[in-house]
XYZ file of C-alpha atoms in Angstrom:
672
model
C -0.179 -0.173 0.097
C 1.329 3.272 -0.997
C 0.418 6.505 0.572
C -1.281 9.073 -2.163
C 0.550 12.459 -2.789
C -1.210 15.512 -1.262
C -2.951 17.484 -4.182
C -5.133 20.454 -4.145
C -8.375 18.317 -5.957
C -9.300 14.850 -5.377
C -9.907 12.408 -8.580
C -13.168 11.062 -9.167
C -14.123 7.753 -8.018
C -14.523 6.490 -11.448
C -10.906 7.935 -12.921
C -9.241 6.567 -9.782
C -11.088 2.930 -10.691
C -9.978 3.080 -14.501
C -6.483 3.745 -12.956
C -6.389 0.261 -11.209
C -6.810 1.446 -7.653
C -9.200 1.364 -4.755
C -11.636 4.368 -4.610
C -12.134 3.654 -1.116
C -9.020 3.371 0.077
C -8.110 6.983 -2.028
C -10.630 8.459 -0.192
C -8.809 7.700 3.162
C -5.570 8.867 1.661
C -3.953 5.407 0.895
C -3.464 3.896 -2.410
C -4.305 0.045 -3.060
C -4.295 -1.906 -6.193
C -7.857 -3.197 -6.897
C -8.155 -7.092 -7.211
C -8.078 -8.401 -10.928
C -11.313 -8.471 -12.477
C -13.093 -6.121 -10.073
C -12.796 -2.557 -8.905
C -12.345 -2.678 -5.157
C -9.436 -3.916 -3.037
C -9.535 -7.099 -0.996
C -10.418 -5.441 1.948
C -13.594 -3.409 0.370
C -15.192 -6.142 -1.773
C -17.449 -7.327 1.161
C -20.926 -5.033 1.331
C -20.144 -2.702 4.384
C -23.964 -2.665 4.904
C -24.750 -3.052 8.593
C -27.230 -5.876 9.969
C -29.680 -6.064 12.992
C -29.705 -9.702 14.080
C -31.237 -11.325 17.230
C -29.715 -13.536 19.659
C -31.107 -16.478 21.697
C -31.867 -14.751 24.632
C -34.307 -12.009 22.207
C -31.896 -9.068 22.357
C -31.220 -7.394 19.272
C -27.779 -6.334 18.442
C -25.788 -4.948 15.324
C -23.939 -7.613 12.632
C -21.909 -6.986 10.080
C -21.484 -9.603 7.274
C -18.814 -12.446 7.424
C -15.257 -11.181 6.622
C -15.881 -7.261 7.125
C -13.009 -5.394 8.274
C -13.568 -3.111 11.838
C -9.879 -2.419 11.795
C -7.464 -1.050 10.114
C -4.790 -3.107 7.573
C -1.599 -2.927 8.056
C 0.744 -3.569 5.101
C 3.146 -5.810 6.653
C 2.409 -9.023 8.602
C 0.286 -12.015 8.391
C -3.700 -10.480 7.108
C -5.587 -13.803 8.213
C -8.579 -13.857 10.072
C -9.349 -16.369 12.888
C -11.731 -19.609 11.565
C -13.681 -19.847 14.714
C -13.947 -16.114 15.336
C -15.118 -15.559 11.514
C -17.656 -18.304 12.022
C -18.889 -16.485 15.038
C -18.845 -12.921 13.389
C -15.930 -11.442 15.296
C -13.234 -10.139 13.248
C -9.973 -11.210 14.918
C -6.711 -11.876 13.182
C -5.084 -15.641 13.716
C -2.121 -17.512 13.008
C -1.974 -20.860 11.879
C -0.584 -22.832 15.141
C 0.162 -26.306 13.906
C 2.116 -25.364 10.699
C 1.292 -24.429 7.348
C -2.124 -25.471 6.149
C -3.372 -25.698 9.425
C -6.527 -23.565 10.726
C -5.487 -20.002 11.693
C -6.360 -19.329 15.404
C -6.339 -16.450 17.686
C -4.782 -16.718 20.924
C -7.914 -17.479 22.786
C -9.264 -19.345 20.534
C -5.967 -21.509 20.200
C -5.627 -21.575 24.227
C -9.061 -22.855 24.787
C -8.704 -25.620 22.371
C -5.657 -26.701 23.831
C -6.997 -26.859 27.325
C -10.026 -28.811 25.961
C -7.717 -31.142 24.387
C -5.688 -31.540 27.463
C -9.008 -32.149 29.484
C -9.804 -34.544 27.304
C -6.718 -36.517 27.906
C -6.549 -36.430 31.419
C -9.776 -37.711 31.291
C -9.164 -40.209 28.849
C -5.690 -41.668 30.896
C -8.238 -41.328 34.271
C -10.343 -43.745 32.871
C -7.561 -46.001 31.370
C -6.150 -46.114 35.029
C -9.489 -47.044 36.365
C -9.960 -49.784 33.999
C -6.498 -51.305 34.935
C -6.196 -53.432 38.132
C -2.839 -52.220 39.644
C -2.029 -53.580 42.957
C 0.283 -51.108 45.521
C 3.702 -51.810 45.665
C 4.615 -53.215 49.207
C 7.781 -51.475 49.504
C 9.710 -48.501 48.163
C 8.990 -47.994 44.088
C 12.851 -47.157 43.903
C 14.457 -49.758 46.451
C 11.737 -51.894 47.614
C 12.567 -51.732 50.721
C 9.597 -51.854 53.443
C 11.458 -49.429 55.817
C 12.771 -45.976 54.857
C 16.415 -46.424 53.874
C 18.639 -43.204 54.235
C 20.659 -44.272 50.973
C 17.564 -44.162 48.901
C 16.329 -41.245 46.895
C 12.915 -42.030 47.457
C 12.156 -43.269 50.894
C 15.341 -41.404 52.334
C 13.336 -38.423 53.261
C 11.358 -39.801 55.702
C 13.755 -39.341 58.586
C 13.414 -35.350 57.962
C 9.681 -35.843 58.415
C 10.554 -37.421 61.817
C 12.844 -34.762 62.885
C 10.429 -32.126 61.726
C 7.630 -33.847 63.790
C 9.959 -33.847 66.816
C 11.057 -30.257 66.786
C 7.614 -29.151 66.137
C 6.684 -31.244 69.217
C 9.576 -29.793 71.225
C 8.242 -26.392 70.270
C 4.783 -27.088 71.504
C 6.300 -28.466 74.860
C 8.544 -24.972 75.075
C 5.756 -22.778 74.631
C 3.478 -24.517 77.124
C 6.100 -24.464 79.631
C 6.823 -20.796 79.131
C 3.050 -20.112 79.245
C 3.027 -22.067 82.689
C 6.040 -20.247 83.797
C 4.340 -16.845 83.253
C 1.005 -17.982 84.828
C 3.137 -18.948 87.787
C 5.259 -15.571 88.058
C 1.639 -13.996 87.884
C 0.057 -15.696 90.546
C 3.479 -15.121 92.802
C 3.218 -11.452 92.087
C -0.430 -11.469 93.302
C 0.593 -13.429 96.036
C 3.278 -11.314 97.332
C 1.206 -8.170 96.687
C -1.110 -9.628 99.064
C 1.521 -10.186 101.522
C 2.597 -6.771 101.314
C -0.962 -5.077 101.907
C -1.456 -7.308 104.904
C 1.827 -6.354 106.322
C 0.793 -2.560 105.849
C -2.189 -3.102 107.454
C -0.721 -4.844 110.230
C 1.724 -1.967 110.749
C -1.020 0.592 110.835
C -2.947 -1.451 113.949
C 0.462 -1.585 115.602
C 0.991 2.078 114.897
C -2.389 2.916 116.480
C -2.060 0.847 119.376
C 1.386 2.585 120.095
C 0.195 5.910 119.805
C -2.837 5.384 121.934
C -0.383 4.079 124.533
C 1.708 7.105 123.956
C -1.163 9.896 124.040
C -0.791 10.847 120.237
C -3.291 11.942 118.053
C -2.828 9.093 115.696
C -4.111 6.903 118.769
C -7.768 8.696 117.994
C -9.090 5.022 116.086
C -9.320 3.645 119.878
C -11.872 6.202 120.892
C -13.895 6.286 117.673
C -14.145 2.556 118.306
C -15.027 3.262 121.775
C -17.759 5.841 120.633
C -19.020 2.997 118.201
C -19.503 0.882 121.235
C -20.909 3.074 123.659
C -23.716 4.156 120.993
C -24.366 0.702 120.519
C -24.586 -0.398 124.124
C -26.980 2.758 124.581
C -29.065 1.518 122.104
C -29.577 -1.982 122.902
C -32.794 -3.109 124.435
C -31.354 -6.641 125.111
C -28.458 -8.918 125.779
C -29.485 -11.548 123.855
C -28.492 -12.824 120.578
C -25.392 -13.757 118.777
C -22.051 -11.424 119.122
C -22.442 -8.616 116.422
C -19.620 -8.282 113.819
C -20.152 -4.490 114.103
C -17.133 -4.029 116.395
C -14.645 -5.457 114.055
C -16.232 -3.940 111.113
C -16.332 -0.487 112.892
C -12.639 -1.257 113.960
C -11.880 -1.945 110.310
C -13.108 1.443 109.186
C -11.879 3.428 112.188
C -8.007 2.070 111.489
C -8.465 2.911 107.631
C -9.908 6.313 108.207
C -8.039 9.395 108.599
C -6.081 8.976 111.571
C -6.539 12.475 113.202
C -10.307 13.486 111.663
C -11.556 9.914 111.057
C -12.842 11.366 107.579
C -12.327 9.398 103.842
C -12.914 5.503 105.381
C -13.065 3.229 102.319
C -12.103 -0.174 103.065
C -14.257 -1.908 100.804
C -16.778 -4.412 101.223
C -14.936 -7.188 100.253
C -11.700 -6.366 102.113
C -13.765 -5.522 105.276
C -15.214 -8.816 105.377
C -11.940 -10.829 105.382
C -9.972 -8.421 107.827
C -12.846 -8.372 110.152
C -12.872 -12.260 109.879
C -16.584 -12.402 108.818
C -15.368 -15.111 106.456
C -16.692 -15.108 102.699
C -20.191 -13.472 103.341
C -20.246 -9.898 103.036
C -23.615 -9.483 104.437
C -22.718 -8.677 108.146
C -20.336 -6.304 106.469
C -23.852 -4.501 105.047
C -25.655 -4.550 108.185
C -22.938 -3.228 110.108
C -22.386 -0.537 107.746
C -26.284 0.123 108.459
C -26.100 0.094 111.954
C -23.374 2.311 112.153
C -25.144 4.864 109.947
C -28.337 4.485 111.845
C -26.582 4.888 115.374
C -25.165 8.493 113.806
C -21.650 7.258 114.098
C -20.662 7.958 110.476
C -22.171 9.148 107.422
C -21.799 7.564 103.926
C -20.454 10.667 101.586
C -19.937 8.748 98.600
C -22.100 5.644 97.461
C -20.287 2.563 95.796
C -21.162 1.808 92.340
C -19.789 -0.242 89.291
C -17.089 1.737 87.448
C -17.250 2.153 83.413
C -14.729 1.064 81.076
C -12.390 3.954 81.123
C -12.632 4.276 85.115
C -12.092 0.220 85.149
C -8.812 0.789 82.802
C -7.619 3.682 85.195
C -8.238 2.237 88.440
C -7.836 -1.446 87.879
C -10.995 -2.493 89.754
C -14.451 -3.060 88.484
C -16.478 -1.123 91.353
C -16.275 2.238 93.502
C -15.846 1.784 97.041
C -18.136 3.416 99.198
C -16.722 6.414 101.079
C -17.735 7.229 104.715
C -16.792 10.027 107.326
C -16.854 9.153 110.768
C -18.504 11.577 113.698
C -15.674 13.097 115.481
C -15.306 11.942 119.146
C -15.976 15.481 120.695
C -19.501 14.993 119.485
C -20.084 11.891 121.949
C -20.032 10.954 125.619
C -16.648 10.902 127.005
C -17.775 9.251 130.252
C -19.407 6.418 127.637
C -16.396 6.536 125.306
C -13.893 5.879 128.498
C -15.869 3.223 129.813
C -15.455 1.371 126.523
C -12.091 1.841 126.021
C -10.950 -1.749 127.282
C -13.706 -3.412 124.809
C -12.005 -1.118 121.852
C -8.283 -2.513 122.516
C -9.959 -6.352 122.944
C -11.668 -5.801 119.386
C -8.085 -4.321 118.185
C -6.280 -6.883 119.532
C -8.138 -9.519 118.024
C -8.303 -7.638 114.788
C -4.285 -7.748 114.772
C -4.340 -11.194 115.738
C -6.479 -12.486 112.619
C -4.627 -10.063 110.299
C -1.441 -11.959 111.513
C -3.018 -15.054 110.851
C -3.845 -13.892 107.232
C -0.444 -12.733 107.033
C 1.149 -16.529 107.865
C -1.535 -18.305 105.179
C -0.522 -15.712 102.652
C 3.293 -16.030 103.203
C 3.127 -19.976 103.505
C 1.233 -19.279 99.600
C 4.276 -17.239 98.526
C 6.521 -20.005 99.959
C 4.899 -22.501 98.120
C 4.740 -20.772 94.865
C 8.257 -19.699 95.278
C 9.447 -23.374 95.599
C 7.207 -24.419 92.479
C 9.390 -21.893 90.858
C 12.561 -23.345 91.792
C 13.537 -20.530 94.226
C 13.942 -20.040 97.797
C 12.738 -17.446 100.698
C 16.183 -15.549 101.386
C 17.586 -14.965 104.837
C 16.649 -11.607 105.253
C 13.046 -12.418 104.475
C 12.947 -14.876 107.011
C 14.169 -12.753 109.665
C 11.797 -9.658 108.778
C 9.075 -12.008 109.353
C 10.490 -12.857 112.509
C 10.755 -9.402 113.352
C 7.331 -9.081 112.260
C 5.768 -11.678 114.307
C 7.276 -10.648 117.716
C 6.395 -7.105 117.255
C 2.861 -8.258 116.451
C 2.989 -10.784 119.602
C 4.324 -7.674 121.555
C 1.935 -5.159 120.380
C -1.359 -7.721 120.900
C -0.200 -8.781 124.487
C -0.067 -4.904 125.305
C -2.912 -4.139 124.222
C -4.907 -6.516 125.762
C -2.817 -6.058 129.401
C -4.129 -2.296 128.575
C -7.557 -3.442 128.455
C -7.181 -5.608 131.572
C -5.561 -2.848 133.385
C -7.297 0.200 132.276
C -8.743 2.404 134.750
C -10.106 5.898 133.874
C -7.592 8.555 134.614
C -7.869 11.536 136.944
C -6.020 14.393 137.299
C -2.624 14.058 139.739
C 0.109 16.240 140.022
C 3.605 16.044 137.360
C 5.830 13.255 138.017
C 3.525 11.555 140.040
C 1.331 8.113 138.802
C -2.181 7.441 139.824
C -0.653 4.533 141.931
C 2.194 6.586 143.394
C -0.536 7.970 145.768
C -0.943 4.820 148.304
C 2.881 4.717 148.643
C 2.907 8.289 149.866
C 0.306 7.498 152.210
C -2.416 9.692 150.368
C -6.211 8.504 149.458
C -6.706 10.933 146.892
C -4.063 12.327 144.485
C -3.558 15.767 144.749
C -4.485 18.184 141.993
C -2.636 19.848 139.525
C -0.673 23.043 140.259
C -0.510 25.405 137.705
C 2.754 26.021 136.389
C 3.758 29.243 134.909
C 3.698 29.474 130.801
C 6.852 29.566 128.756
C 7.209 32.750 126.992
C 9.800 31.748 124.759
C 8.022 28.393 123.743
C 7.395 28.356 119.981
C 3.647 27.563 119.652
C 0.427 28.077 118.288
C -1.235 28.303 121.325
C 1.198 28.998 124.519
C -1.256 28.332 127.107
C -3.021 24.901 125.472
C -1.801 21.778 125.593
C 1.118 20.547 123.885
C -0.660 17.666 121.644
C -4.050 18.022 119.882
C -6.851 16.811 121.903
C -10.456 16.237 120.559
C -12.133 17.247 123.724
C -11.084 19.451 126.440
C -10.725 17.750 130.062
C -10.789 14.462 128.724
C -7.751 12.379 129.270
C -6.602 9.552 126.955
C -5.170 6.831 129.162
C -3.138 6.386 132.380
C -1.285 9.213 133.821
C 2.485 9.269 132.834
C 5.494 11.399 134.399
C 5.705 14.306 131.875
C 9.751 14.220 130.314
C 12.205 16.776 131.345
C 12.729 17.820 127.844
C 9.274 18.566 126.983
C 7.548 19.835 130.201
C 3.835 19.764 130.135
C 2.442 23.577 129.935
C 0.325 25.190 132.279
C -3.587 23.840 132.344
C -6.180 26.173 131.347
C -9.595 26.570 133.226
C -12.628 25.334 131.839
C -14.859 28.306 130.355
C -11.614 30.337 129.790
C -11.817 31.380 126.074
C -8.605 31.421 124.241
C -7.617 34.538 122.873
C -8.602 35.099 119.017
C -5.804 35.705 116.578
C -5.447 39.220 114.876
C -6.624 39.133 111.356
C -3.957 39.582 108.826
C -3.576 43.281 106.946
C -4.333 41.491 103.755
C -7.691 39.686 104.832
C -9.628 43.163 103.554
C -8.036 42.904 99.652
C -6.231 39.486 99.327
C -9.728 37.574 98.681
C -10.965 39.841 96.059
C -7.631 39.998 94.334
C -7.488 35.625 95.083
C -10.688 35.353 93.206
C -9.685 37.380 90.129
C -6.535 35.489 90.031
C -8.637 32.204 89.847
C -10.671 33.499 86.991
C -7.553 34.167 85.117
C -5.213 31.229 86.127
C -7.476 28.136 85.293
C -4.775 25.977 87.253
C -5.982 27.739 90.237
C -9.508 26.748 90.489
C -9.104 23.678 92.499
C -6.954 25.334 95.184
C -9.279 26.552 98.306
C -9.718 30.274 98.244
C -7.979 31.087 101.379
C -4.783 29.495 100.583
C -4.783 31.251 97.414
C -5.484 34.830 99.264
C -2.537 33.989 102.043
C -0.105 33.378 99.434
C -0.898 36.574 97.071
C -1.285 38.526 100.473
C 2.080 37.797 101.880
C 4.017 38.652 98.753
C 1.853 41.418 97.268
C 0.500 45.085 98.151
C -3.068 46.342 98.154
C -2.855 48.054 94.369
C -2.408 45.361 92.457
C -5.054 43.656 90.099
C -5.136 40.378 88.477
C -4.319 41.776 85.223
C -1.373 43.819 86.326
C -0.037 40.649 87.980
C -0.661 38.492 85.031
C 0.978 41.039 82.714
C 3.912 41.247 85.206
C 4.783 37.569 85.502
C 4.693 37.135 81.995
C 7.339 39.943 81.456
C 9.252 39.250 84.258
C 9.460 35.605 83.514
C 11.528 34.339 80.473
C 9.412 30.757 80.893
C 5.713 30.453 80.081
C 3.220 29.149 82.937
C 2.606 25.879 83.190
C -1.168 24.308 82.207
C -1.412 21.703 84.846
C 1.532 22.066 87.880
C 1.432 19.127 90.102
C 1.101 21.583 93.318
C -0.557 24.679 92.332
C 0.073 26.742 95.555
C 4.141 25.813 95.906
C 3.931 26.636 91.862
C 2.217 30.092 92.580
C 5.084 30.797 95.424
C 7.847 30.037 92.914
C 5.956 32.213 90.276
C 5.955 34.948 92.619
C 9.404 34.613 93.932
C 10.948 34.562 90.247
C 8.831 37.531 89.625
C 9.280 39.822 92.499
C 13.103 38.993 93.244
C 14.647 40.094 89.791
C 16.677 43.396 89.457
C 13.560 45.296 88.052
C 11.170 46.989 90.204
C 7.115 45.647 89.574
C 4.858 48.412 88.810
C 2.944 48.509 92.467
C 4.470 48.171 95.793
C 4.909 44.471 96.870
C 5.995 43.083 99.889
C 8.130 40.142 98.733
C 10.026 42.997 96.548
C 10.739 45.169 99.536
C 11.951 42.199 101.539
C 14.119 41.247 98.822
C 15.627 44.897 98.868
C 16.288 45.077 102.277
C 18.241 41.340 102.312
C 19.951 42.794 99.248
C 21.254 46.124 101.209
C 21.921 44.134 104.092
C 23.987 41.910 102.219
C 25.991 44.876 100.366
C 26.602 46.085 103.778
C 27.589 42.977 104.768
C 30.387 42.865 102.204
C 31.622 46.395 102.353
C 31.748 45.449 106.106
C 34.066 42.681 105.684
C 35.938 44.984 103.141
C 36.780 47.435 105.508
C 37.487 44.986 108.365
C 39.887 43.174 105.820
C 41.554 46.706 105.093
C 41.941 47.639 108.580
C 43.472 44.508 109.286
C 45.849 44.679 106.572
C 47.034 48.049 107.720
C 47.184 47.450 111.234
C 49.862 44.223 110.060
C 51.644 46.921 108.067
C 52.043 49.198 110.890
C 53.426 46.233 112.925
C 55.742 45.235 110.548
C 56.898 49.083 110.231
C 57.335 49.315 114.083
C 59.403 45.883 114.596
C 61.667 45.924 111.635
C 63.786 43.125 113.008
C 61.440 40.904 112.386
C 59.595 39.737 108.907
C 56.147 39.643 108.345
C 54.079 36.468 107.782
C 54.165 36.767 104.041
C 58.186 37.268 103.949
C 58.273 34.247 106.485
C 56.068 32.169 104.223
C 57.921 33.430 100.958
C 61.103 32.827 102.608
C 59.799 29.173 103.351
C 58.907 28.273 100.059
C 62.310 29.323 98.787
C 63.967 26.889 100.894
C 61.460 24.325 99.719
C 62.602 24.941 96.080
C 66.593 25.365 97.025
C 68.431 21.864 96.632
C 69.647 19.850 99.837
C 73.237 20.485 98.496
C 72.863 24.390 98.480
C 71.252 24.676 102.037
C 74.347 24.561 103.796
C 74.119 28.042 105.645
C 73.403 27.916 109.207
C 69.529 28.449 109.942
C 69.957 30.500 112.893
C 72.098 32.991 110.456
C 69.356 32.609 108.001
C 66.460 33.357 110.283
C 68.117 35.641 112.825
C 70.421 37.926 110.527
C 70.905 41.633 111.864
C 69.412 44.364 109.750
C 72.456 45.661 108.640
C 73.217 42.897 106.458
C 69.843 43.711 104.663
C 68.074 40.835 102.696
C 69.491 37.723 101.587
C 71.901 37.619 98.534
C 71.074 34.849 95.618
C 73.456 33.148 94.333
C 74.992 33.417 90.893
C 73.634 31.599 88.256
C 75.899 28.909 86.940
C 76.666 29.251 83.343
C 77.137 26.265 80.896
C 80.498 25.332 81.061
C 81.563 27.091 84.184
C 81.967 23.998 86.609
C 80.251 22.750 89.630
C 77.820 25.183 91.669
C 80.053 27.355 94.391
C 79.863 25.343 97.880
C 78.713 28.297 99.637
C 75.618 30.261 97.879
C 73.995 31.658 100.778
C 75.233 34.261 102.874
């Protein structure tokens, strides 16, 4: 096929056909010779009229006559239509796949025919094998051996399969051993945590009993428990019935609460049942809580509930514990409380003994688990257990001894016990004589008690002699009101400033207003505002303020210290800046005073040296000692008396001449 030359005018179709070229190809820009005896080329001999045909499914479609071309004809290559596609009315090129003279097929038709031929061959082979009755070989097909032989290429691989199976089995056993080890370690950790919790509980009970014996405020749980027993005894109408668990449950709550205020008692229902010795049932604990609330001994401030998923992830427990606030001791009857102190001590002693039993069981479980892991309990742990056992026994015996010998104390003189009056021949102990208060004692209450008490006039145990290092202060008579403390000068303006600062700094909103007011009042002045403080802090400090500090009050104090102790003066008068300037002035005066003292001492030393020319100054003596230390031993041959006690007429010592190279040995006498 030859491309027709570009011309300004096109020849008519008859003229092109008379010249022997295809007019249809001429219109497309190509020149193609016609078939001999025809007026068209091979490609355009077929009628191009489109036909409409209906498929088997009843759908109409456009069709062309067989042999019609719908793709361009290339001048090179084999232009043979596929036999199968042409029979189906599809214009697709093919090749004779089985050599010259075979049917030309396209790739899909040839591949489909080959697949069908392969499937037919497989079916034929399967049918032939099924028709044949061939028995399976008794041994290896290669060597004929019934057992696998390592030298055989066919059956020798069986030992690898066995080794693989053994390896997989060993891996499974190792994984099971590791899982068992981890489970044992987790169980051991939980058991050790239980031991630690019981140990802390025993230490808390022991500290409570020791504080009660010493008269400390940490022994207040004993009085709280005595108040509960007194309320229960007053509300009882009959002595019949089984022993109640109210005392043990109340003891757990009293010891678990804050030791001074009795608030925030939250031991938990299950933990209380275990520590109180109620067994696996929590019903006695619930009844005891209800009874204590009915008696007015405690108030439930937070109700227990089931936690959400986020709260369980954060706290590690499924439910929130109920929180109780125990009624303070001074709101009860002091006489009834003192009468039930022995019963309270007995309950705490029993509680301590039961806790030690639980601790011994938990330690035995830990020892068993440790033995299963192949380890053992070290010597230090055994020693600490023995010491804990002795401490628990001593505290329990002392508590029971106190409960047995407890007597309601009465007032005695200093350094005199309640039992010392009989030995002195007195039937009634003399009253306490007032002692003068100590003026130099630094205390918030100079004329009050030296330790905190919950009720005035109520003693907390047997009277004991007062130590000499810390004498008991003067007793204050009842009915005499304590003098009120003077209000600070910043109380008139610091609270308003604190509210404004809390509104501007969000990290101070959770802090009580009096603490913020006290911090700002001690550092600032009356003229300060929240806007001025915020702008001055951001200008005076190079670092930005924290969003959520750990301790807001301490952080506020540090921010004020950093902003008010710098070299620049604040815009308004501030007490902290004034104190800082005073301290700087005092330090500067001290430095100047020290410099003047040093200058005066140096002047006096120079005057003394001038007044006594026969003696050297300490500086000259030190320089002479350094010279002697640097001088070689063979050069120091002068007499020490001559060197130190030389007359003033001889002047200063003469240095020896420096030895020049080639001058021989140094002189024997180098010093005068």
